[in-house]
Short mmCIF file of C-alpha atoms in Angstrom, two decimals:
data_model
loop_
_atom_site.label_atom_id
_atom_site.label_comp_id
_atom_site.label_asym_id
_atom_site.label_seq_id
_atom_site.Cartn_x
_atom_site.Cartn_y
_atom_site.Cartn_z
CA UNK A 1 0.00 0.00 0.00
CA UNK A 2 0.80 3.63 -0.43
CA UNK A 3 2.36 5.35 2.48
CA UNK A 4 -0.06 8.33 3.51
CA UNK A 5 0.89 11.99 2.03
CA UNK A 6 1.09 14.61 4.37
CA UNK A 7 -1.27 16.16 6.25
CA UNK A 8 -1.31 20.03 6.72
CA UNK A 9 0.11 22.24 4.24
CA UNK A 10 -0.88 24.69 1.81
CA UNK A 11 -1.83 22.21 -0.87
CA UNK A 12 -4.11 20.91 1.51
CA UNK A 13 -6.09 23.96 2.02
CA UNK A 14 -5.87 24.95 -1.81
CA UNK A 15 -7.36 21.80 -2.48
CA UNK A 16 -10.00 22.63 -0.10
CA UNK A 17 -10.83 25.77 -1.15
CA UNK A 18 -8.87 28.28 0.97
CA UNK A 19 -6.03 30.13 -0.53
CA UNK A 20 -3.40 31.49 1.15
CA UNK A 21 -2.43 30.44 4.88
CA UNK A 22 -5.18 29.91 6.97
CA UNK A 23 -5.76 30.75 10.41
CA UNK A 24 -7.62 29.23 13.10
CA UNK A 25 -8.97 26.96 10.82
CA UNK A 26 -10.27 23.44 10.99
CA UNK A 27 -11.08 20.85 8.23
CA UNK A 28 -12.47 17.48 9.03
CA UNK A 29 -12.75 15.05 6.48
CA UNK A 30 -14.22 11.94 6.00
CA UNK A 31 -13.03 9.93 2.88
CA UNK A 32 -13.48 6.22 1.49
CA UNK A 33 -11.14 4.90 -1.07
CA UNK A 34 -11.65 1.58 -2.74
CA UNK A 35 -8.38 -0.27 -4.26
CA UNK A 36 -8.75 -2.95 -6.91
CA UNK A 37 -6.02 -5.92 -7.24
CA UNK A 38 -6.36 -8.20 -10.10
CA UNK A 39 -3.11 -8.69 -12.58
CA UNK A 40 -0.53 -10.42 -11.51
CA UNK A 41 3.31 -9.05 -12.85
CA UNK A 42 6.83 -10.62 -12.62
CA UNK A 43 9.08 -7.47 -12.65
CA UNK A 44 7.17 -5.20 -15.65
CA UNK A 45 5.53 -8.22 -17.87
CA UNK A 46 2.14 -9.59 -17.12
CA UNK A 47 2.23 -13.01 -16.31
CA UNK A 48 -1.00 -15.92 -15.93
CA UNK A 49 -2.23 -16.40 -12.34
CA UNK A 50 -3.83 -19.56 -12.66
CA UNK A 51 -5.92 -19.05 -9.14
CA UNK A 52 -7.01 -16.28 -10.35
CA UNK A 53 -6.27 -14.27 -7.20
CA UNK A 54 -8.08 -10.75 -6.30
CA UNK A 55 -7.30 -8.40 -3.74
CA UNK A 56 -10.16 -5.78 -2.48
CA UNK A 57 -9.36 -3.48 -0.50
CA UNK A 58 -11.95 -0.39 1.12
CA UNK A 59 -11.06 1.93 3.87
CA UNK A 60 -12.79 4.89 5.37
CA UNK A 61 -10.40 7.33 6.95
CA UNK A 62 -11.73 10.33 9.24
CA UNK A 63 -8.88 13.12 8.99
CA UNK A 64 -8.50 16.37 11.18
CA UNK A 65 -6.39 19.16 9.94
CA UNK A 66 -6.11 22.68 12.02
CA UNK A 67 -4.16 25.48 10.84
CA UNK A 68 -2.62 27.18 13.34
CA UNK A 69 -1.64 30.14 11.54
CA UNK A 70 2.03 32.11 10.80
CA UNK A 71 2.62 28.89 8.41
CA UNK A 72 2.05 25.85 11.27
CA UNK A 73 -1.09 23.05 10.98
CA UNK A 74 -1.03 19.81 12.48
CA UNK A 75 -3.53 16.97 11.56
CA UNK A 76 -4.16 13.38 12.39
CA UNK A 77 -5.99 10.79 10.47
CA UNK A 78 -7.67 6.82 11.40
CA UNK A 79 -8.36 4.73 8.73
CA UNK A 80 -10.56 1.62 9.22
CA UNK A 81 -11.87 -0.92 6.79
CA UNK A 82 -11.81 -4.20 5.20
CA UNK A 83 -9.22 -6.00 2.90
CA UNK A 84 -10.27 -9.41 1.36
CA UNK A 85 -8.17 -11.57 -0.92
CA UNK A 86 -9.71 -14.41 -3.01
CA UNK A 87 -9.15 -16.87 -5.92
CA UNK A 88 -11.07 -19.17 -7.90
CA UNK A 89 -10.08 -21.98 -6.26
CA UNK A 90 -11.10 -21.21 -2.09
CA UNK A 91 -13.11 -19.48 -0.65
CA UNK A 92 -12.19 -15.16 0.31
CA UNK A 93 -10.27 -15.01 3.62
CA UNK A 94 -10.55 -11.20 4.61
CA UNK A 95 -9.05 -8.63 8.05
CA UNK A 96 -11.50 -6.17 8.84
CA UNK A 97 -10.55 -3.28 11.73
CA UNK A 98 -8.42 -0.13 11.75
CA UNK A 99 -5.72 0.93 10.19
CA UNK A 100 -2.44 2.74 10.98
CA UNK A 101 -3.02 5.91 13.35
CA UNK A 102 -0.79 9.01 12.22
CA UNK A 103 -0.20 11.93 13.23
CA UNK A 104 1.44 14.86 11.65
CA UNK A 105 2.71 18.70 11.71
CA UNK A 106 3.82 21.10 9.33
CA UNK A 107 5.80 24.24 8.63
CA UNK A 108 4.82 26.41 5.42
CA UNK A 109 7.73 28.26 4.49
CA UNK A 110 5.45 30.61 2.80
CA UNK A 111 4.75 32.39 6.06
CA UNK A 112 8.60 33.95 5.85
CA UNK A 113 8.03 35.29 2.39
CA UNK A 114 4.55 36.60 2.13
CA UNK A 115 2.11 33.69 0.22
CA UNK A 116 1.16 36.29 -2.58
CA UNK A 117 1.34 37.08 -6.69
CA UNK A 118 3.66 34.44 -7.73
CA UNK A 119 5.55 33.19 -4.69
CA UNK A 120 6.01 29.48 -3.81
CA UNK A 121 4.52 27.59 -1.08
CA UNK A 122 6.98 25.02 0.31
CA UNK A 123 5.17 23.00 3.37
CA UNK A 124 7.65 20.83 5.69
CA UNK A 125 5.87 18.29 6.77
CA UNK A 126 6.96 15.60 9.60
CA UNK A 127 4.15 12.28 10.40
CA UNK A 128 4.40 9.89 12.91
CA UNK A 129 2.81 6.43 12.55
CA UNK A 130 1.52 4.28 15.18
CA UNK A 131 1.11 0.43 15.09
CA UNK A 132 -2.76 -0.12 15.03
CA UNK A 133 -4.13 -1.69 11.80
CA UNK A 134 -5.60 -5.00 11.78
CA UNK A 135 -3.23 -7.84 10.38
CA UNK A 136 -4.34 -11.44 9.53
CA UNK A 137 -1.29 -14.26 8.52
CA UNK A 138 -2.66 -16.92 6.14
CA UNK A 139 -0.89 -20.03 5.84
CA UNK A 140 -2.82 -22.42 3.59
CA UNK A 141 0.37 -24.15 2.30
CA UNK A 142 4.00 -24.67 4.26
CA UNK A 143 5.89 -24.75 1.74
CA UNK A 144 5.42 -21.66 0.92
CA UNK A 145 5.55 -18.23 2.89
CA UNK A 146 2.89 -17.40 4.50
CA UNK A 147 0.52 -14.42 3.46
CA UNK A 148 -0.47 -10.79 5.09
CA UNK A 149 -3.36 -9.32 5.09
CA UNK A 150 -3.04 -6.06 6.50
CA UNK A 151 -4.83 -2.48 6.80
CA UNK A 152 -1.79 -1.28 7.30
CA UNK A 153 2.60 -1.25 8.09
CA UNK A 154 1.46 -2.33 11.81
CA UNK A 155 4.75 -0.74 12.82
CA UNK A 156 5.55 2.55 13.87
CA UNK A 157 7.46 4.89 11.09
CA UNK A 158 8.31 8.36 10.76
CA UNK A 159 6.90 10.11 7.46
CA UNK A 160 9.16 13.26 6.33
CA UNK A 161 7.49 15.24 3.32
CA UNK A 162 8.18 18.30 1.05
CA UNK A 163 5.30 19.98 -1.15
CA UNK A 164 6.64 22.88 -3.12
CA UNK A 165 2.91 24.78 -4.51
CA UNK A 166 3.98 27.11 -7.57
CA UNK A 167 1.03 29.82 -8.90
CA UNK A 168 1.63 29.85 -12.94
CA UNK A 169 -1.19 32.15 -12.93
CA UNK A 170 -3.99 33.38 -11.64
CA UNK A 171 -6.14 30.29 -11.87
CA UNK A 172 -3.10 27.64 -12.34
CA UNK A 173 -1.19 26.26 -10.30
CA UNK A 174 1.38 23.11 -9.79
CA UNK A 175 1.90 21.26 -6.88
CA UNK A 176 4.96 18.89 -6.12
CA UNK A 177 4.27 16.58 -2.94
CA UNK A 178 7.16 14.26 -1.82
CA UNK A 179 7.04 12.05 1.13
CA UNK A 180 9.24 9.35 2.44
CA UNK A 181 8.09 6.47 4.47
CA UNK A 182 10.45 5.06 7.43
CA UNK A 183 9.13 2.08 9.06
CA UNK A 184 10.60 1.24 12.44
CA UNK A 185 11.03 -1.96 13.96
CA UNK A 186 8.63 -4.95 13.05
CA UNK A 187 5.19 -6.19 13.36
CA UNK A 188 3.33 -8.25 15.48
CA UNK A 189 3.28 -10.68 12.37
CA UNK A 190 7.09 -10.59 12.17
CA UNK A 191 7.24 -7.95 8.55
CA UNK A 192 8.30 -4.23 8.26
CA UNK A 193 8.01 -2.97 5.24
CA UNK A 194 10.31 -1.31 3.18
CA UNK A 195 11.21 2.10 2.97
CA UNK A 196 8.93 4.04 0.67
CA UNK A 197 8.73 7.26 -1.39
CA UNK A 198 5.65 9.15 -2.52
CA UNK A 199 5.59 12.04 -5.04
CA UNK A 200 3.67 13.72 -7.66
CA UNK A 201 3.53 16.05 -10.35
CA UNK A 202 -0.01 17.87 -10.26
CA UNK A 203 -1.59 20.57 -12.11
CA UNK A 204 -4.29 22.37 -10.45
CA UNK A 205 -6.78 24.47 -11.90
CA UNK A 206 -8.83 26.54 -9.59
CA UNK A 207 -11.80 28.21 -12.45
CA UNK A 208 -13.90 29.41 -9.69
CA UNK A 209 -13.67 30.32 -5.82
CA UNK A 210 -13.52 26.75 -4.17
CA UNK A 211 -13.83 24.91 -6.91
CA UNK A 212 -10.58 22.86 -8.05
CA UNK A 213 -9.76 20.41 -10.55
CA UNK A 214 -6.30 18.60 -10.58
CA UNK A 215 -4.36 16.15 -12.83
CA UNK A 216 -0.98 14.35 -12.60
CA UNK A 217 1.18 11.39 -12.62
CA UNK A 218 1.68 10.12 -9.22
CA UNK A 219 5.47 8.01 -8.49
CA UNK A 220 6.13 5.01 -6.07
CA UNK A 221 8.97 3.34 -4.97
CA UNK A 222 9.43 0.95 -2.09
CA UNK A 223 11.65 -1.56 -1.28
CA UNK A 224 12.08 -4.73 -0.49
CA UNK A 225 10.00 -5.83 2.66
CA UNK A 226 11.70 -8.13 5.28
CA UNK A 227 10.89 -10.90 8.06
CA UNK A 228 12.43 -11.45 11.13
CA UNK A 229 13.39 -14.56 10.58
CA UNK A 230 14.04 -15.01 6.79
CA UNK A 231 14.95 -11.26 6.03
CA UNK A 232 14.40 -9.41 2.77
CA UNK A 233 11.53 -11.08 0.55
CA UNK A 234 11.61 -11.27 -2.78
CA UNK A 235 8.54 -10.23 -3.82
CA UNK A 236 7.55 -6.88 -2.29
CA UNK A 237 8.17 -3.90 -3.43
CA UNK A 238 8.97 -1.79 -6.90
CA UNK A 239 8.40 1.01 -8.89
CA UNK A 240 4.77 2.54 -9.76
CA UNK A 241 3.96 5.41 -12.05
CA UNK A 242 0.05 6.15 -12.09
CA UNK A 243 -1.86 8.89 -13.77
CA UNK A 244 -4.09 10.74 -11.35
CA UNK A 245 -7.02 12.97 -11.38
CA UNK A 246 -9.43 14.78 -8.82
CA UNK A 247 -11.59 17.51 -7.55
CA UNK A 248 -12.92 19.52 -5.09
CA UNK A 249 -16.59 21.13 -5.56
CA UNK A 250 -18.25 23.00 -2.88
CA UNK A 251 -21.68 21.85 -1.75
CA UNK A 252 -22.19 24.35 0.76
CA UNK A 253 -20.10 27.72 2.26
CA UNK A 254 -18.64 24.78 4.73
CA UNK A 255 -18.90 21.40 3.15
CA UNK A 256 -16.60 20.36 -0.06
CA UNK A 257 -17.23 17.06 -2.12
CA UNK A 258 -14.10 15.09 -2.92
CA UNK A 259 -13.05 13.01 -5.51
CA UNK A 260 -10.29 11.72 -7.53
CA UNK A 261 -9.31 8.43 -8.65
CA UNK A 262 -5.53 6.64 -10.00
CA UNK A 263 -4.67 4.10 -12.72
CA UNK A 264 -1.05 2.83 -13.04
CA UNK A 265 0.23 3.05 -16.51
CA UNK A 266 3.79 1.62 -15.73
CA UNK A 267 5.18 -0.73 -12.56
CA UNK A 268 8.14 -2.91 -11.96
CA UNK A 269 7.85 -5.20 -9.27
CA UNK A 270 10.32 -7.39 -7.21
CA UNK A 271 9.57 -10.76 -8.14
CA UNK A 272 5.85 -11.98 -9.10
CA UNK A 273 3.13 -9.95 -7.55
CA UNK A 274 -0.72 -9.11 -7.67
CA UNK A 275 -0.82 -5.56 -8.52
CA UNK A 276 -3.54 -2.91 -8.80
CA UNK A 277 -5.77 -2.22 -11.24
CA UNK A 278 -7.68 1.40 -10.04
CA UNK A 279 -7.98 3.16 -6.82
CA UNK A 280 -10.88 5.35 -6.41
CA UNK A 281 -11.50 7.93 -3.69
CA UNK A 282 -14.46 9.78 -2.51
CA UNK A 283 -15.36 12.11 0.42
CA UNK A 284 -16.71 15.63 2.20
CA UNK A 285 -14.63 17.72 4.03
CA UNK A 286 -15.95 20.56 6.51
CA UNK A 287 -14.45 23.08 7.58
CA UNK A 288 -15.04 25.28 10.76
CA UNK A 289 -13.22 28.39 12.55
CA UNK A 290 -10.75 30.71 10.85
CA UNK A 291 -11.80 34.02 9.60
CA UNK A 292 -15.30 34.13 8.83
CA UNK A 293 -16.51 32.04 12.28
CA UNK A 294 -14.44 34.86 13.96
CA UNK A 295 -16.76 38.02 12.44
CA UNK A 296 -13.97 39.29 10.55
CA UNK A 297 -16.23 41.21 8.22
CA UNK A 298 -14.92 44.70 8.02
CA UNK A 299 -16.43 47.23 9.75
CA UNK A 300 -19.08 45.36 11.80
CA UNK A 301 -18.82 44.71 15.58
CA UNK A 302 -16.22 42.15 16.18
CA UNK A 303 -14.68 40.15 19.45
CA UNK A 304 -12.07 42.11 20.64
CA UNK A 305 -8.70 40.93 19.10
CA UNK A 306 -5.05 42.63 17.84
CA UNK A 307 -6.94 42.75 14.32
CA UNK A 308 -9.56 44.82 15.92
CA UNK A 309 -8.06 46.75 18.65
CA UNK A 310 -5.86 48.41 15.48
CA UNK A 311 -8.98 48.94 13.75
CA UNK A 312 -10.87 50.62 16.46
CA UNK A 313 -8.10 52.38 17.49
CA UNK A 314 -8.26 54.75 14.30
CA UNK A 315 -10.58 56.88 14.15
CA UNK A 316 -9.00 59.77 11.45
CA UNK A 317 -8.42 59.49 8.06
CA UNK A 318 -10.22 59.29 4.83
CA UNK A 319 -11.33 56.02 4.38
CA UNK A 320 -14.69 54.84 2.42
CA UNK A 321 -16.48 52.28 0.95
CA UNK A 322 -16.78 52.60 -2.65
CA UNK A 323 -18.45 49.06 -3.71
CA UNK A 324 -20.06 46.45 -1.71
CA UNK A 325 -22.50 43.37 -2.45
CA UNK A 326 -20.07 42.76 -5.73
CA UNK A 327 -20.93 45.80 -7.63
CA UNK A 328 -18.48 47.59 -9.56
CA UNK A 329 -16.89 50.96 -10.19
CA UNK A 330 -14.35 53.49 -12.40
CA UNK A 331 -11.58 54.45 -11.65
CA UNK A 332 -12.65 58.56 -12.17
CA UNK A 333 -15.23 57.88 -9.95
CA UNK A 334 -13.24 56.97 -6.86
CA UNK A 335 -9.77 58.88 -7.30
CA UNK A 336 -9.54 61.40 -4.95
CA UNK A 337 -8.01 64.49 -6.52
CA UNK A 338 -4.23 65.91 -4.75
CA UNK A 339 -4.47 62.81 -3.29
CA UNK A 340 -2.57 59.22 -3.71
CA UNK A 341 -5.62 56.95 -3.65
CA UNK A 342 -5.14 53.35 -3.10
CA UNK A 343 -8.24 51.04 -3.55
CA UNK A 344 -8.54 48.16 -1.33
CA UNK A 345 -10.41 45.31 -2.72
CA UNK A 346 -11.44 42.81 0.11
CA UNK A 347 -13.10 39.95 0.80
CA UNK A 348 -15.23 38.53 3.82
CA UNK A 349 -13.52 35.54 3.10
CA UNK A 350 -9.76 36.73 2.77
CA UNK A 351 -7.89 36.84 6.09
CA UNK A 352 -5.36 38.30 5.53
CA UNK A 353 -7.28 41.69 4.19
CA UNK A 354 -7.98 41.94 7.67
CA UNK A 355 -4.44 43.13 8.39
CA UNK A 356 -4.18 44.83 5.31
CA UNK A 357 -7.24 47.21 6.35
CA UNK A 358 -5.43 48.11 9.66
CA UNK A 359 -2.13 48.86 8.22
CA UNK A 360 -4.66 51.00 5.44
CA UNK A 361 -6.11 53.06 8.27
CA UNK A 362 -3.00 53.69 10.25
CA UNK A 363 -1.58 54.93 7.14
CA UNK A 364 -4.68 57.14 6.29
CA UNK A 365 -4.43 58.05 10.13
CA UNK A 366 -1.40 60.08 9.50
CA UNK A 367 -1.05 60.85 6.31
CA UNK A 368 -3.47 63.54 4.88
CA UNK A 369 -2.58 63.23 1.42
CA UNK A 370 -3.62 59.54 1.70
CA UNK A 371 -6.91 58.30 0.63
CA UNK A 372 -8.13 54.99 1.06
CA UNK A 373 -10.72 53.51 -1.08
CA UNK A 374 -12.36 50.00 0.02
CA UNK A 375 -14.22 47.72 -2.36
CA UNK A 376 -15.86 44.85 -1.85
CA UNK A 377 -15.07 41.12 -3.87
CA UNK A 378 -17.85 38.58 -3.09
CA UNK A 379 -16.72 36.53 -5.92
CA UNK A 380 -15.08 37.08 -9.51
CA UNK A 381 -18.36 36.18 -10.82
CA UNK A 382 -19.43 39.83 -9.97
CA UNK A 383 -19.39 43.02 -11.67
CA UNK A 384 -16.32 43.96 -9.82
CA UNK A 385 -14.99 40.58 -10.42
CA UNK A 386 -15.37 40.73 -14.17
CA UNK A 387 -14.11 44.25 -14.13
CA UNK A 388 -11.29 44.00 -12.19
CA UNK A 389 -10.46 39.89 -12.09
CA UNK A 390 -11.13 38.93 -15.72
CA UNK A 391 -8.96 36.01 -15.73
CA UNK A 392 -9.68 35.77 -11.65
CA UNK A 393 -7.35 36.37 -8.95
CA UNK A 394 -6.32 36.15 -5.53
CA UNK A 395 -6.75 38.93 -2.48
CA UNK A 396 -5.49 40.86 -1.13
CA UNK A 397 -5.43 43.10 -4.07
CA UNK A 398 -4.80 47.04 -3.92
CA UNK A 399 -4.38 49.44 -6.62
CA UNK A 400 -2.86 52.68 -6.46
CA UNK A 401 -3.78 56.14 -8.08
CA UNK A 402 -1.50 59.39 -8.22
CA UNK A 403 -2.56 62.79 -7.30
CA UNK A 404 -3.96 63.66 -10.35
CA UNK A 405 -6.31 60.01 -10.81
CA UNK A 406 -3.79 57.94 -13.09
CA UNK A 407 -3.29 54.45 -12.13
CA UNK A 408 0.35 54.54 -10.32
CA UNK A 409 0.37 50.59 -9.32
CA UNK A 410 -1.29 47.17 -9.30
CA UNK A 411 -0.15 44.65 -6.48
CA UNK A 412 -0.57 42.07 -3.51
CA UNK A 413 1.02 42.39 -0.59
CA UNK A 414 0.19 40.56 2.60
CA UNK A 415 3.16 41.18 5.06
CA UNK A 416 2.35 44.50 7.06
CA UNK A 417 5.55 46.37 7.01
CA UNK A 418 6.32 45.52 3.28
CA UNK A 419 2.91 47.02 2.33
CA UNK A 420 4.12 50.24 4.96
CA UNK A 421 7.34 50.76 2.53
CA UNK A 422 5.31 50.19 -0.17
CA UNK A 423 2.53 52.82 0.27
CA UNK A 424 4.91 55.17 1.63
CA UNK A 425 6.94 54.87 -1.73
CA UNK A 426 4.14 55.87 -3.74
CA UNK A 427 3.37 58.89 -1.57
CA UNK A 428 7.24 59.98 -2.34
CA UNK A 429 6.51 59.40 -5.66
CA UNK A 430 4.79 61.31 -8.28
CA UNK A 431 4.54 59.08 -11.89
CA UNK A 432 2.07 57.25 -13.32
CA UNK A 433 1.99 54.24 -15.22
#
């Protein structure tokens, strides 16, 4: 079986909907994946299997994943389900139970760098696995080795993992997951498995706000598993290349539908082996917390916090609303003549325009010649979406006018004190573009 990519991480939440890094928020998904074993291979040629032997194997995992914020999440995930192996020749012995408990936490580097325009996510990722699936020995013949039916390594194992997340554009995006799997020590059956590593190449395409489509070839390698008593055995492991694709599709503001399914177009094995035919995985994720369960909606009452004590704090300055509810605008209408106007667009949604508005307002604060100009995104299906996104896009997003209404810049920029220098720039600087 496939060791278990990482949990946490900004592909994670991209797949899920949320761009960006979230904060304070919490998915929980519920998944079943069904895995198909029916062609039997010595090294990369097809060979007969006279018995006829099939392998089914379905498992139901219920994953947690919180996001911390400033780049950390941590997650842990139980699988539990039922793998059966038959021929034509016996009757189907099967292990039902659960599977392998892991736990896991990651670092997005993205939270040193700012997680905006065209800048890489790159999600460290560190999983611990505990020794609780279900295993089952079979022995219907002595002279030859005995076979394991498993949900799972049964042994503990540490699961180190990379996922570099590159924006090619505004809706496009690829995502490079890599995970090694280190089993330790040996299960109560007397097997560890070999050491494994899991990566992709995946394209996502994100055409509208949570909705995301992906395609890829995923890669396997694992080695040789080993007994106690016998050591390495000569058929287990190999090489796996499998085309992948999947999606996520909201059903509600909280609930995404997941699904995605792989077919291996190319494996070596070690020795003779029955290999799979299909995997297929369905599921819902929810998610609960982060910026809109906390009232972050600009302008309304909120629970006291740092975002809001800087907001309430300010008090001076010229700051309006130009556009809410999704309608749209010119730019004549809102620039602010002698003035360097800089037009916010934000999102209920977007987090991190929380802490853009602040730094906005302190700036307006205390600068006169300073006009701020907020308008409001509910999706880029909207006038002001069309207008402004026509390819889509990603918020924050600010644009700047000079003193005399000319469009001076177009940018995103999360990090507080790099949008400070920023703004500050402009106001030094006359020019338009």
């Amino acid at each position: 079986m496939s060791p278990n990519l990482p949990v946490g991480g900004s592909i994670t939440s991209l797949e899920l909907g949320e761009r960006g890094l979230p904060e304070g928020l919490t998915f929980l998904s519920l998944t079943q994946q069904t895995r198909y074993f029916s062609r039997a291979l010595d090294g990369d040629e097809a060979v007969d299997d006279p018995a006829g032997t099939r392998l089914l194997a379905l498992t139901t995992t219920l994953s947690a994943t919180h996001f911390l914020g400033a780049g950390w999440s941590f997650g842990a995930s139980l699988p539990a389900g039922l793998v059966q192996l038959s021929a034509a020749d016996g009757s189907p012995a099967r292990v039902a139970g659960l599977g392998d408990l892991r736990v896991a936490s990651s670092f997005d580097l993205a939270s040193l760098w700012g997680l905006t325009g065209r800048h890489p996510s790159v999600s460290l990722s560190l999983g611990l696995t505990l020794p609780t699936a279900a295993q089952a020995t079979l022995s219907p013949d002595p002279r030859v080795p005995p076979t394991v039916l498993s949900l799972g390594a049964g042994t503990f194992g540490l699961t180190p993992g990379v996922t570099l997340t590159q924006p090619l554009h505004e809706q496009v995006a690829l995502a490079l997951p890599l995970s090694v799997g280190i089993p330790i020590g040996y299960s109560r059956t007397g097997r560890r498995p070999g050491i494994g590593a899991l990566g992709a190449v995946d394209v996502l395409y994100l055409p509208l706000p949570r909705f995301v489509f992906r395609a890829g070839v995923g890669y396997e390698a694992t080695q040789h598993a080993s007994e106690e008593e016998v050591g390495p055995l000569i058929n287990s492991g190999g090489i796996w290349l499998r085309a992948r694709l999947g999606a996520s599709l909201p059903i509600h503001d909280r609930l995404t539908a997941l699904v995605s399914g792989e077919v291996p177009f190319y494996m070596n094995v070690n020795g003779r082996q029955i290999v799979e035919t299909f995997t297929v995985n369905g599921g819902l994720a929810l998610s609960f917390g982060g910026a809109e369960e906390q009232d972050h909606d600009h302008g309304h009452d909120h629970e006291e916090g740092p975002v809001d004590e800087g907001r309430d704090s300010l008090d001076a300055g010229d700051v309006m609303d130009v556009a809410t509810g999704g309608e749209t605008f010119t730019l004549a209408e809102v620039a602010v003549p002698g003035k360097v106007t800089v037009i916010d667009f934000w999102a209920r949604w977007c987090h991190p325009c929380e802490h853009v508005d602040v730094v906005l307002r302190q700036l307006a604060a205390e600068t006169p010649e300073l006009a701020i100009r907020r308008a409001e995104v509910i999706d880029f299906e909207h006038p002001i979406g069309r207008d402004y996104f026509p390819e889509g896009g990603a918020l924050p997003h600010l644009l700047v006018l000079d003193r005399s209404g000319k469009l001076m810049a177009r940018f995103s920029e999360g990090d507080p004190e790099a949008l400070r220098r920023r703004i500050r720039s402009y106001l030094r600087r006359p020019g338009a573009i």
